[in-house]
Amino acid sequence: MELGIHNWMRSETIETTIRRVSALGYTRLEIAGTPEQYDTKSLRELMKAHGLSCWGAVTLMLGDRNLLARDESQRAKSVQYVKDIITMVKELDGHIVAVVPCTVGKIVPDGRPDEEWNWAVGALKEIYAYSEASGIRIGIEPINRFETYFINRADQALALAEAVGPNCGVCLDTFHMNIEEADMFEAIRRAKGKLVGFHVADNNRMAPGMGHLNWQKIIDTLREINYDDVLSVEFCASLDRTPANPYPDSIDENPENLSAEQAKFLVDHGSASVTEAFYTMLTTQSFNTLSKLI
């Protein structure tokens, strides 16, 4: 296995992120789903110069992005957004795209369960055809009930992947599994042969090793199902705004390169832009916890 990391967790330039994570020992990047921000040719060269390569990307389903929207034009716009991410990953020589089908933070459905299922399958089939032609594999990612009402568990993601196409997989995330799965290890086992990506954060969404998850057992279970690809670090630290804060210098008061969408996501998740020192501690903690296990 290799260690990768997402680059959306702190508002900074991609050059800053690359310098930091490569120095710590990471070998892969999972790029934020903002293809309009990147010149893929120069980004590919920058990663190569620092010993990094692209593993894939994750969709940022914010605003009006929703593959199961009632409005057909909204679905079409969302489909094109995911296609643009697939194109970006292909141009970066990456391999996978983790797809969250519904708007993050949306908890009120647009239609009946059968309607929404058909809208989601139809949209994802179009995306799937494009991804297969591009040589990029997509994985449906379940996220917890407080962020979406649609796909929360591995078995739901597997059912949706089966309806989309034989090479459509799933991407699992330890933080979400800890909330939603009766047994996260059995959920991983059920994903055997379909697991295309694996996101890692502790139960409190801090860096691996800063909560109570059993990382040795998680890695052992991944080995059991012959998953030998990338662990993508994706913490989202909830910042303490009380006098009990153990990290008093963790909030970045002057964030750099912070988009409106990224700012909304961070605020909605009980966080804010974090300081470079705090972010470096989290990325270091993640690497130190996981590197000795893989």
XYZ file of C-alpha atoms in Angstrom:
294
model
C 0.000 0.000 0.000
C 0.960 3.636 -0.457
C 0.064 6.737 1.509
C -1.695 9.571 -0.247
C -3.418 12.689 0.987
C -6.172 15.027 -0.172
C -5.268 18.658 -0.752
C -8.585 20.335 0.117
C -8.258 20.314 3.939
C -6.308 23.579 4.164
C -6.582 26.767 2.126
C -3.161 27.029 0.551
C -1.637 26.739 -2.881
C -1.122 23.286 -4.337
C 2.612 24.068 -4.509
C 2.702 24.534 -0.719
C 0.854 21.259 -0.144
C 3.120 19.334 -2.488
C 6.276 20.600 -0.814
C 4.987 19.689 2.636
C 3.608 16.213 1.987
C 6.489 15.071 -0.193
C 8.965 16.087 2.543
C 6.974 14.006 5.041
C 7.104 10.888 2.860
C 3.744 10.763 1.082
C 3.896 9.438 -2.478
C 0.353 10.094 -3.800
C -2.093 12.979 -4.038
C -5.869 12.841 -4.310
C -6.719 16.145 -5.930
C -9.703 18.265 -4.897
C -12.564 18.272 -7.376
C -11.897 21.784 -8.642
C -10.543 21.163 -12.156
C -10.868 24.828 -13.106
C -8.098 25.669 -10.620
C -5.356 23.525 -12.146
C -3.076 23.574 -15.127
C -2.700 19.808 -15.337
C 0.516 19.853 -17.372
C 2.413 22.032 -14.893
C 0.829 20.253 -11.913
C 1.921 16.858 -13.241
C 5.472 18.154 -13.665
C 5.450 19.716 -10.189
C 4.332 16.466 -8.582
C 6.956 14.497 -10.492
C 9.693 16.900 -9.377
C 8.730 16.177 -5.743
C 8.400 12.401 -6.096
C 4.614 12.444 -6.054
C 1.999 11.103 -8.439
C -1.740 11.529 -8.720
C -3.888 8.739 -7.313
C -7.188 10.357 -8.215
C -9.702 12.958 -7.116
C -12.818 13.374 -5.038
C -15.977 15.170 -6.123
C -16.917 18.235 -4.086
C -20.706 18.036 -4.292
C -21.496 21.530 -3.076
C -23.931 24.203 -4.185
C -26.274 22.873 -6.864
C -24.211 19.785 -7.754
C -26.527 16.811 -7.396
C -26.720 13.691 -9.581
C -30.225 12.930 -8.297
C -31.769 16.364 -8.614
C -35.359 16.543 -9.843
C -34.350 19.221 -12.343
C -32.925 17.583 -15.470
C -30.674 20.517 -16.337
C -29.225 20.471 -12.816
C -28.433 16.762 -13.201
C -26.846 17.395 -16.593
C -24.674 20.172 -15.164
C -23.617 17.880 -12.312
C -22.787 15.052 -14.729
C -20.562 17.416 -16.718
C -18.827 18.480 -13.498
C -17.881 14.882 -12.696
C -16.769 14.319 -16.304
C -14.492 17.356 -15.996
C -12.919 15.800 -12.886
C -12.374 12.536 -14.762
C -10.647 14.475 -17.556
C -8.443 16.230 -14.988
C -7.444 12.923 -13.385
C -6.658 11.393 -16.768
C -4.463 14.381 -17.671
C -2.663 13.974 -14.325
C -2.042 10.247 -15.017
C -4.310 9.331 -12.106
C -6.490 6.280 -11.661
C -9.730 6.821 -9.707
C -12.471 9.319 -8.918
C -14.484 9.015 -5.695
C -18.052 10.106 -6.427
C -20.515 11.329 -3.800
C -23.801 11.312 -5.767
C -25.834 13.869 -3.774
C -25.188 17.423 -2.570
C -23.211 17.371 0.689
C -25.367 18.912 3.398
C -28.643 18.237 1.577
C -30.958 16.246 3.837
C -34.335 16.822 2.136
C -35.059 14.558 -0.881
C -36.165 15.874 -4.266
C -38.461 12.957 -4.987
C -39.644 9.481 -4.075
C -36.966 6.817 -3.427
C -37.653 5.112 -6.771
C -37.450 8.417 -8.645
C -34.168 9.427 -7.037
C -32.667 5.988 -7.563
C -33.470 6.160 -11.275
C -32.099 9.700 -11.568
C -28.874 8.665 -9.814
C -28.418 5.507 -11.886
C -29.082 7.366 -15.129
C -26.583 10.114 -14.308
C -23.946 7.685 -13.101
C -24.312 5.464 -16.169
C -23.442 8.450 -18.341
C -20.465 9.237 -16.111
C -19.458 5.565 -16.073
C -19.395 5.364 -19.876
C -17.157 8.417 -19.951
C -14.860 7.106 -17.207
C -14.484 3.712 -18.878
C -13.562 5.356 -22.172
C -11.040 7.503 -20.274
C -9.463 4.570 -18.431
C -10.399 6.038 -15.039
C -12.310 3.955 -12.486
C -15.088 5.551 -10.458
C -16.060 4.562 -6.921
C -19.304 5.492 -5.158
C -18.510 6.930 -1.725
C -20.974 6.622 1.174
C -20.954 9.503 3.634
C -22.740 9.832 6.960
C -26.416 10.658 7.512
C -25.679 14.187 8.721
C -24.187 15.056 5.322
C -26.553 13.179 3.002
C -29.729 11.127 3.185
C -28.927 9.037 0.097
C -25.872 6.743 0.299
C -24.591 6.220 3.853
C -23.389 2.591 3.999
C -21.170 0.279 1.989
C -24.038 -2.038 0.999
C -25.965 0.923 -0.461
C -22.906 2.023 -2.450
C -22.352 -1.531 -3.674
C -25.978 -1.784 -4.823
C -25.686 1.496 -6.708
C -22.369 0.455 -8.261
C -23.939 -2.815 -9.425
C -26.783 -0.908 -11.075
C -24.305 1.365 -12.893
C -21.876 -1.091 -14.452
C -19.541 -4.056 -13.802
C -16.402 -1.943 -13.362
C -18.010 0.665 -11.126
C -16.666 0.335 -7.589
C -16.933 1.918 -4.175
C -14.712 4.172 -2.111
C -14.941 3.762 1.665
C -14.035 6.229 4.404
C -13.237 5.203 7.974
C -14.791 8.310 9.526
C -18.144 7.730 7.854
C -18.020 3.961 8.412
C -17.474 4.473 12.141
C -20.817 6.332 12.256
C -22.905 4.253 9.871
C -21.668 0.654 9.778
C -22.704 -1.945 12.343
C -19.262 -3.509 11.712
C -16.796 -1.552 9.591
C -14.560 -4.578 9.125
C -17.395 -6.629 7.653
C -18.254 -3.658 5.438
C -14.700 -3.676 4.105
C -14.920 -7.432 3.519
C -18.173 -7.062 1.568
C -16.427 -4.570 -0.713
C -13.815 -7.131 -1.797
C -13.124 -6.777 -5.500
C -15.047 -3.496 -5.680
C -12.924 -1.262 -3.438
C -11.244 1.330 -5.652
C -10.226 3.845 -2.991
C -9.966 4.145 0.778
C -10.103 7.404 2.757
C -8.691 7.546 6.266
C -9.443 9.762 9.259
C -10.034 8.829 12.873
C -13.456 8.557 14.527
C -13.321 12.268 15.468
C -12.219 13.161 11.922
C -8.825 14.124 13.236
C -5.645 12.530 11.902
C -5.344 8.746 12.163
C -3.977 7.959 15.622
C -5.781 10.852 17.322
C -8.970 8.910 18.066
C -10.043 5.391 18.980
C -10.076 3.518 15.657
C -8.087 0.282 15.491
C -5.726 1.049 12.622
C -3.880 -2.251 12.810
C -7.147 -4.149 12.362
C -8.248 -1.819 9.545
C -5.008 -2.427 7.632
C -5.159 -6.161 8.322
C -8.716 -6.304 6.963
C -7.691 -4.430 3.812
C -4.894 -6.962 3.314
C -7.419 -9.764 3.854
C -9.439 -8.575 0.830
C -6.250 -7.991 -1.197
C -6.543 -4.202 -1.288
C -3.009 -3.047 -2.017
C -3.548 0.456 -3.330
C -3.610 3.905 -1.728
C -4.746 5.041 1.709
C -5.843 8.646 1.191
C -5.599 10.778 4.334
C -8.679 12.998 4.626
C -8.988 14.487 8.087
C -11.189 17.541 8.734
C -10.305 18.872 12.152
C -13.194 20.310 14.130
C -11.648 23.317 15.804
C -12.237 23.939 19.501
C -13.520 27.463 20.156
C -13.517 27.127 23.949
C -10.833 27.670 26.613
C -10.421 23.858 26.621
C -8.804 23.971 23.169
C -5.590 21.897 23.277
C -4.418 23.606 20.056
C -4.893 27.352 20.753
C -3.036 28.452 17.613
C -4.949 26.210 15.205
C -7.226 28.732 13.436
C -5.830 30.579 10.411
C -7.177 34.126 10.597
C -5.910 35.035 7.110
C -6.451 32.006 4.860
C -4.799 31.906 1.463
C -6.411 30.637 -1.727
C -9.726 29.807 -0.017
C -12.656 29.448 -2.403
C -16.196 30.284 -1.311
C -17.179 26.617 -1.664
C -14.243 25.440 0.428
C -14.984 28.031 3.104
C -18.626 26.914 3.288
C -17.640 23.255 3.564
C -15.169 23.930 6.368
C -17.609 26.085 8.330
C -20.451 23.587 7.855
C -18.237 20.852 9.305
C -17.461 22.703 12.512
C -14.081 23.890 11.362
C -12.324 26.763 9.671
C -9.110 27.217 7.788
C -6.337 25.810 9.968
C -2.867 27.244 10.492
C 0.128 25.801 8.702
C 1.642 24.548 11.974
C -1.569 22.732 12.963
C -2.014 21.264 9.481
C 1.599 20.088 9.419
C 1.076 18.371 12.772
C -2.008 16.577 11.426
C -0.301 15.435 8.225
C 2.733 14.271 10.203
C 0.582 12.400 12.737
C -1.269 10.665 9.886
C 1.946 9.563 8.214
C 3.552 8.375 11.426
C 0.502 6.321 12.425
C -0.041 4.631 9.076
C 3.429 4.259 7.576
C 4.548 1.726 10.176
C 1.486 -0.439 9.479
C 1.707 -0.722 5.695
